[in-house]
Amino acid sequence: MDKIMRENREGKQKHDSPLVFAANVTLDEATAHPALLVSERGRRVTWQETCQDLPSSTQRFSSIPCVLGQLRINSGRAYWEVEVGDMQSWDLGICRDNVTRKGAFIMSPQNGFWAIRLYDGEYWALTSPETSLPLRERPLKVGIFLNYEAGDVSFYNMTDGSHIFTFPQNTFYGVLRPLFRLWSSDSGSLTICSAEGECTDVIHKPTLQVK
């Protein structure tokens, strides 16, 4: 991790933004698709077969099973790590706070999404069109590094320290938030590591009625 952070800092010395820091990311349950169960501590998201009966909200994803992080970023640098383990499918990245959350949409930079994907054993960057990512080692933990002023978002395999992908430079505006997506009940769970590096959590037992 230290090597990656050092390279990230050295590669961006021409920018005057603060040094990268470990962000304390938790999940925003108010944005979670009804099929996604957020843990009590807000660090783990799991797919459940029966959707929760949740109140309608403009903040909640209703068509694509996503959830956003509580963290809102509009300046500086930040990174966080997500434990993916042996999950079969996921999307990870960032998005604008005001992205579309209802109906059909494509996750791409043009629509305010910067993310990578594992699906059916293959890794992709959600560029337009998508970019195939041949990885030398399967990541068990993914690091997301954001430099707001430089318009850079990069992804690293924290298992072997290798670089996964950096999106072409963007001009960010407005608030950005961490993005997480599951695909099905076979997806498993995504767990956000704490700023201290802990990647454990407790699943919260829902008390809401279900459909």
GROMACS .gro file of C-alpha atoms in nm:
model
  211
    1MET     CA    1   0.000   0.000   0.000
    2ASP     CA    2   0.279   0.242   0.092
    3LYS     CA    3   0.443   0.191  -0.248
    4ILE     CA    4   0.117   0.264  -0.431
    5MET     CA    5   0.051   0.576  -0.226
    6ARG     CA    6   0.409   0.698  -0.287
    7GLU     CA    7   0.377   0.645  -0.663
    8ASN     CA    8   0.039   0.815  -0.660
    9ARG     CA    9   0.184   1.120  -0.485
   10GLU     CA   10   0.499   1.137  -0.697
   11GLY     CA   11   0.301   1.108  -1.019
   12LYS     CA   12   0.090   1.410  -0.924
   13GLN     CA   13   0.354   1.649  -0.785
   14LYS     CA   14   0.267   1.915  -1.039
   15HIS     CA   15  -0.072   1.956  -0.869
   16ASP     CA   16  -0.107   2.151  -0.546
   17SER     CA   17  -0.384   1.946  -0.385
   18PRO     CA   18  -0.320   1.788  -0.042
   19LEU     CA   19  -0.155   1.451  -0.002
   20VAL     CA   20  -0.374   1.145  -0.042
   21PHE     CA   21  -0.549   1.030   0.274
   22ALA     CA   22  -0.735   0.716   0.375
   23ALA     CA   23  -1.102   0.808   0.361
   24ASN     CA   24  -1.344   0.672   0.618
   25VAL     CA   25  -1.609   0.540   0.378
   26THR     CA   26  -1.941   0.394   0.489
   27LEU     CA   27  -2.250   0.311   0.286
   28ASP     CA   28  -2.551   0.540   0.251
   29GLU     CA   29  -2.848   0.309   0.313
   30ALA     CA   30  -3.087   0.573   0.177
   31THR     CA   31  -2.939   0.522  -0.171
   32ALA     CA   32  -2.937   0.140  -0.167
   33HIS     CA   33  -3.145  -0.054  -0.419
   34PRO     CA   34  -3.414  -0.259  -0.236
   35ALA     CA   35  -3.231  -0.583  -0.322
   36LEU     CA   36  -2.921  -0.469  -0.135
   37LEU     CA   37  -2.879  -0.519   0.238
   38VAL     CA   38  -2.644  -0.276   0.413
   39SER     CA   39  -2.479  -0.393   0.734
   40GLU     CA   40  -2.535  -0.227   1.068
   41ARG     CA   41  -2.196  -0.056   1.061
   42GLY     CA   42  -2.244   0.047   0.700
   43ARG     CA   43  -1.933  -0.121   0.564
   44ARG     CA   44  -2.077  -0.431   0.394
   45VAL     CA   45  -2.340  -0.472   0.125
   46THR     CA   46  -2.502  -0.806   0.040
   47TRP     CA   47  -2.764  -0.915  -0.213
   48GLN     CA   48  -3.086  -1.059  -0.072
   49GLU     CA   49  -3.334  -1.261  -0.275
   50THR     CA   50  -3.643  -1.078  -0.149
   51CYS     CA   51  -3.644  -0.703  -0.196
   52GLN     CA   52  -3.708  -0.489   0.109
   53ASP     CA   53  -4.030  -0.290   0.118
   54LEU     CA   54  -3.871   0.054   0.137
   55PRO     CA   55  -4.023   0.399   0.100
   56SER     CA   56  -3.989   0.561  -0.241
   57SER     CA   57  -3.708   0.814  -0.259
   58THR     CA   58  -3.536   1.020  -0.527
   59GLN     CA   59  -3.204   0.917  -0.369
   60ARG     CA   60  -3.259   0.542  -0.400
   61PHE     CA   61  -3.144   0.336  -0.698
   62SER     CA   62  -3.445   0.147  -0.831
   63SER     CA   63  -3.334  -0.013  -1.159
   64ILE     CA   64  -2.967  -0.103  -1.112
   65PRO     CA   65  -2.860  -0.261  -0.778
   66CYS     CA   66  -2.621   0.009  -0.662
   67VAL     CA   67  -2.548   0.189  -0.337
   68LEU     CA   68  -2.338   0.500  -0.276
   69GLY     CA   69  -2.093   0.584  -0.001
   70GLN     CA   70  -2.174   0.851   0.255
   71LEU     CA   71  -1.850   1.030   0.165
   72ARG     CA   72  -1.895   1.341  -0.051
   73ILE     CA   73  -1.583   1.464  -0.229
   74ASN     CA   74  -1.546   1.800  -0.402
   75SER     CA   75  -1.173   1.866  -0.356
   76GLY     CA   76  -0.842   1.709  -0.265
   77ARG     CA   77  -0.729   1.349  -0.281
   78ALA     CA   78  -0.867   1.038  -0.119
   79TYR     CA   79  -0.843   0.662  -0.138
   80TRP     CA   80  -1.035   0.369   0.005
   81GLU     CA   81  -1.010  -0.005  -0.021
   82VAL     CA   82  -1.284  -0.260  -0.085
   83GLU     CA   83  -1.253  -0.630  -0.007
   84VAL     CA   84  -1.401  -0.828  -0.297
   85GLY     CA   85  -1.263  -1.173  -0.204
   86ASP     CA   86  -1.385  -1.447  -0.437
   87MET     CA   87  -1.695  -1.256  -0.552
   88GLN     CA   88  -1.819  -1.344  -0.900
   89SER     CA   89  -1.939  -0.999  -1.009
   90TRP     CA   90  -1.924  -0.637  -0.894
   91ASP     CA   91  -1.879  -0.276  -1.002
   92LEU     CA   92  -1.662  -0.035  -0.805
   93GLY     CA   93  -1.574   0.329  -0.855
   94ILE     CA   94  -1.710   0.680  -0.816
   95CYS     CA   95  -2.000   0.877  -0.957
   96ARG     CA   96  -2.146   1.224  -0.943
   97ASP     CA   97  -2.390   1.281  -0.662
   98ASN     CA   98  -2.664   1.376  -0.909
   99VAL     CA   99  -2.647   1.071  -1.140
  100THR     CA  100  -2.966   0.910  -1.270
  101ARG     CA  101  -3.096   0.644  -1.031
  102LYS     CA  102  -3.425   0.550  -1.197
  103GLY     CA  103  -3.500   0.379  -1.526
  104ALA     CA  104  -3.247   0.261  -1.784
  105PHE     CA  105  -2.904   0.422  -1.806
  106ILE     CA  106  -2.549   0.333  -1.902
  107MET     CA  107  -2.271   0.357  -1.648
  108SER     CA  108  -2.006   0.561  -1.827
  109PRO     CA  109  -1.803   0.880  -1.772
  110GLN     CA  110  -2.040   1.066  -2.003
  111ASN     CA  111  -2.319   0.987  -1.756
  112GLY     CA  112  -2.113   1.064  -1.447
  113PHE     CA  113  -1.977   0.718  -1.362
  114TRP     CA  114  -1.611   0.612  -1.340
  115ALA     CA  115  -1.600   0.244  -1.246
  116ILE     CA  116  -1.448  -0.094  -1.316
  117ARG     CA  117  -1.638  -0.422  -1.338
  118LEU     CA  118  -1.594  -0.792  -1.281
  119TYR     CA  119  -1.853  -0.995  -1.471
  120ASP     CA  120  -1.846  -1.358  -1.587
  121GLY     CA  121  -1.478  -1.388  -1.501
  122GLU     CA  122  -1.373  -1.084  -1.702
  123TYR     CA  123  -1.265  -0.739  -1.586
  124TRP     CA  124  -1.371  -0.420  -1.763
  125ALA     CA  125  -1.330  -0.047  -1.728
  126LEU     CA  126  -1.664   0.122  -1.790
  127THR     CA  127  -1.536   0.359  -2.055
  128SER     CA  128  -1.737   0.420  -2.372
  129PRO     CA  129  -1.698   0.167  -2.527
  130GLU     CA  130  -1.586  -0.057  -2.241
  131THR     CA  131  -1.216  -0.144  -2.206
  132SER     CA  132  -1.107  -0.502  -2.137
  133LEU     CA  133  -0.868  -0.536  -1.842
  134PRO     CA  134  -0.639  -0.842  -1.855
  135LEU     CA  135  -0.517  -0.880  -1.497
  136ARG     CA  136  -0.218  -1.093  -1.405
  137GLU     CA  137  -0.363  -1.176  -1.063
  138ARG     CA  138  -0.718  -1.178  -0.933
  139PRO     CA  139  -0.763  -0.894  -0.682
  140LEU     CA  140  -0.899  -0.985  -0.341
  141LYS     CA  141  -0.896  -0.622  -0.243
  142VAL     CA  142  -0.928  -0.318  -0.472
  143GLY     CA  143  -0.794   0.029  -0.396
  144ILE     CA  144  -0.965   0.336  -0.545
  145PHE     CA  145  -0.754   0.652  -0.565
  146LEU     CA  146  -0.908   0.989  -0.649
  147ASN     CA  147  -0.737   1.321  -0.722
  148TYR     CA  148  -1.021   1.567  -0.769
  149GLU     CA  149  -0.829   1.869  -0.898
  150ALA     CA  150  -0.621   1.659  -1.139
  151GLY     CA  151  -0.931   1.481  -1.269
  152ASP     CA  152  -0.774   1.142  -1.202
  153VAL     CA  153  -0.933   0.823  -1.071
  154SER     CA  154  -0.721   0.508  -1.056
  155PHE     CA  155  -0.773   0.151  -0.943
  156TYR     CA  156  -0.514  -0.084  -0.794
  157ASN     CA  157  -0.499  -0.452  -0.711
  158MET     CA  158  -0.408  -0.433  -0.341
  159THR     CA  159  -0.331  -0.806  -0.342
  160ASP     CA  160  -0.012  -0.767  -0.546
  161GLY     CA  161   0.018  -0.387  -0.563
  162SER     CA  162  -0.034  -0.374  -0.940
  163HIS     CA  163  -0.211  -0.099  -1.131
  164ILE     CA  164  -0.549  -0.198  -1.278
  165PHE     CA  165  -0.669   0.109  -1.466
  166THR     CA  166  -0.668   0.489  -1.473
  167PHE     CA  167  -0.946   0.672  -1.652
  168PRO     CA  168  -0.843   0.938  -1.903
  169GLN     CA  169  -0.812   1.275  -1.734
  170ASN     CA  170  -1.145   1.438  -1.657
  171THR     CA  171  -1.261   1.776  -1.536
  172PHE     CA  172  -1.460   1.696  -1.225
  173TYR     CA  173  -1.729   1.929  -1.103
  174GLY     CA  174  -1.981   1.904  -0.824
  175VAL     CA  175  -1.978   1.632  -0.560
  176LEU     CA  176  -1.841   1.282  -0.623
  177ARG     CA  177  -1.930   0.975  -0.417
  178PRO     CA  178  -1.803   0.616  -0.388
  179LEU     CA  179  -2.009   0.370  -0.596
  180PHE     CA  180  -2.078   0.001  -0.535
  181ARG     CA  181  -2.283  -0.248  -0.738
  182LEU     CA  182  -2.380  -0.613  -0.699
  183TRP     CA  183  -2.528  -0.821  -0.979
  184SER     CA  184  -2.714  -1.115  -0.827
  185SER     CA  185  -2.747  -1.342  -0.526
  186ASP     CA  186  -2.431  -1.517  -0.649
  187SER     CA  187  -2.233  -1.196  -0.620
  188GLY     CA  188  -2.139  -1.235  -0.255
  189SER     CA  189  -2.061  -0.933  -0.036
  190LEU     CA  190  -1.855  -0.618  -0.079
  191THR     CA  191  -1.682  -0.495   0.236
  192ILE     CA  192  -1.527  -0.150   0.272
  193CYS     CA  193  -1.207  -0.150   0.474
  194SER     CA  194  -1.182   0.109   0.750
  195ALA     CA  195  -0.919   0.382   0.742
  196GLU     CA  196  -0.720   0.160   0.980
  197GLY     CA  197  -0.732  -0.127   0.730
  198GLU     CA  198  -0.995  -0.342   0.903
  199CYS     CA  199  -1.217  -0.527   0.655
  200THR     CA  200  -1.477  -0.692   0.878
  201ASP     CA  201  -1.835  -0.610   0.957
  202VAL     CA  202  -2.157  -0.754   1.096
  203ILE     CA  203  -2.465  -0.810   0.880
  204HIS     CA  204  -2.766  -0.617   1.008
  205LYS     CA  205  -3.084  -0.821   1.035
  206PRO     CA  206  -3.367  -0.628   0.864
  207THR     CA  207  -3.681  -0.548   1.059
  208LEU     CA  208  -3.876  -0.401   0.766
  209GLN     CA  209  -4.152  -0.598   0.597
  210VAL     CA  210  -4.055  -0.760   0.271
  211LYS     CA  211  -4.250  -0.822  -0.044
   0.00000   0.00000   0.00000
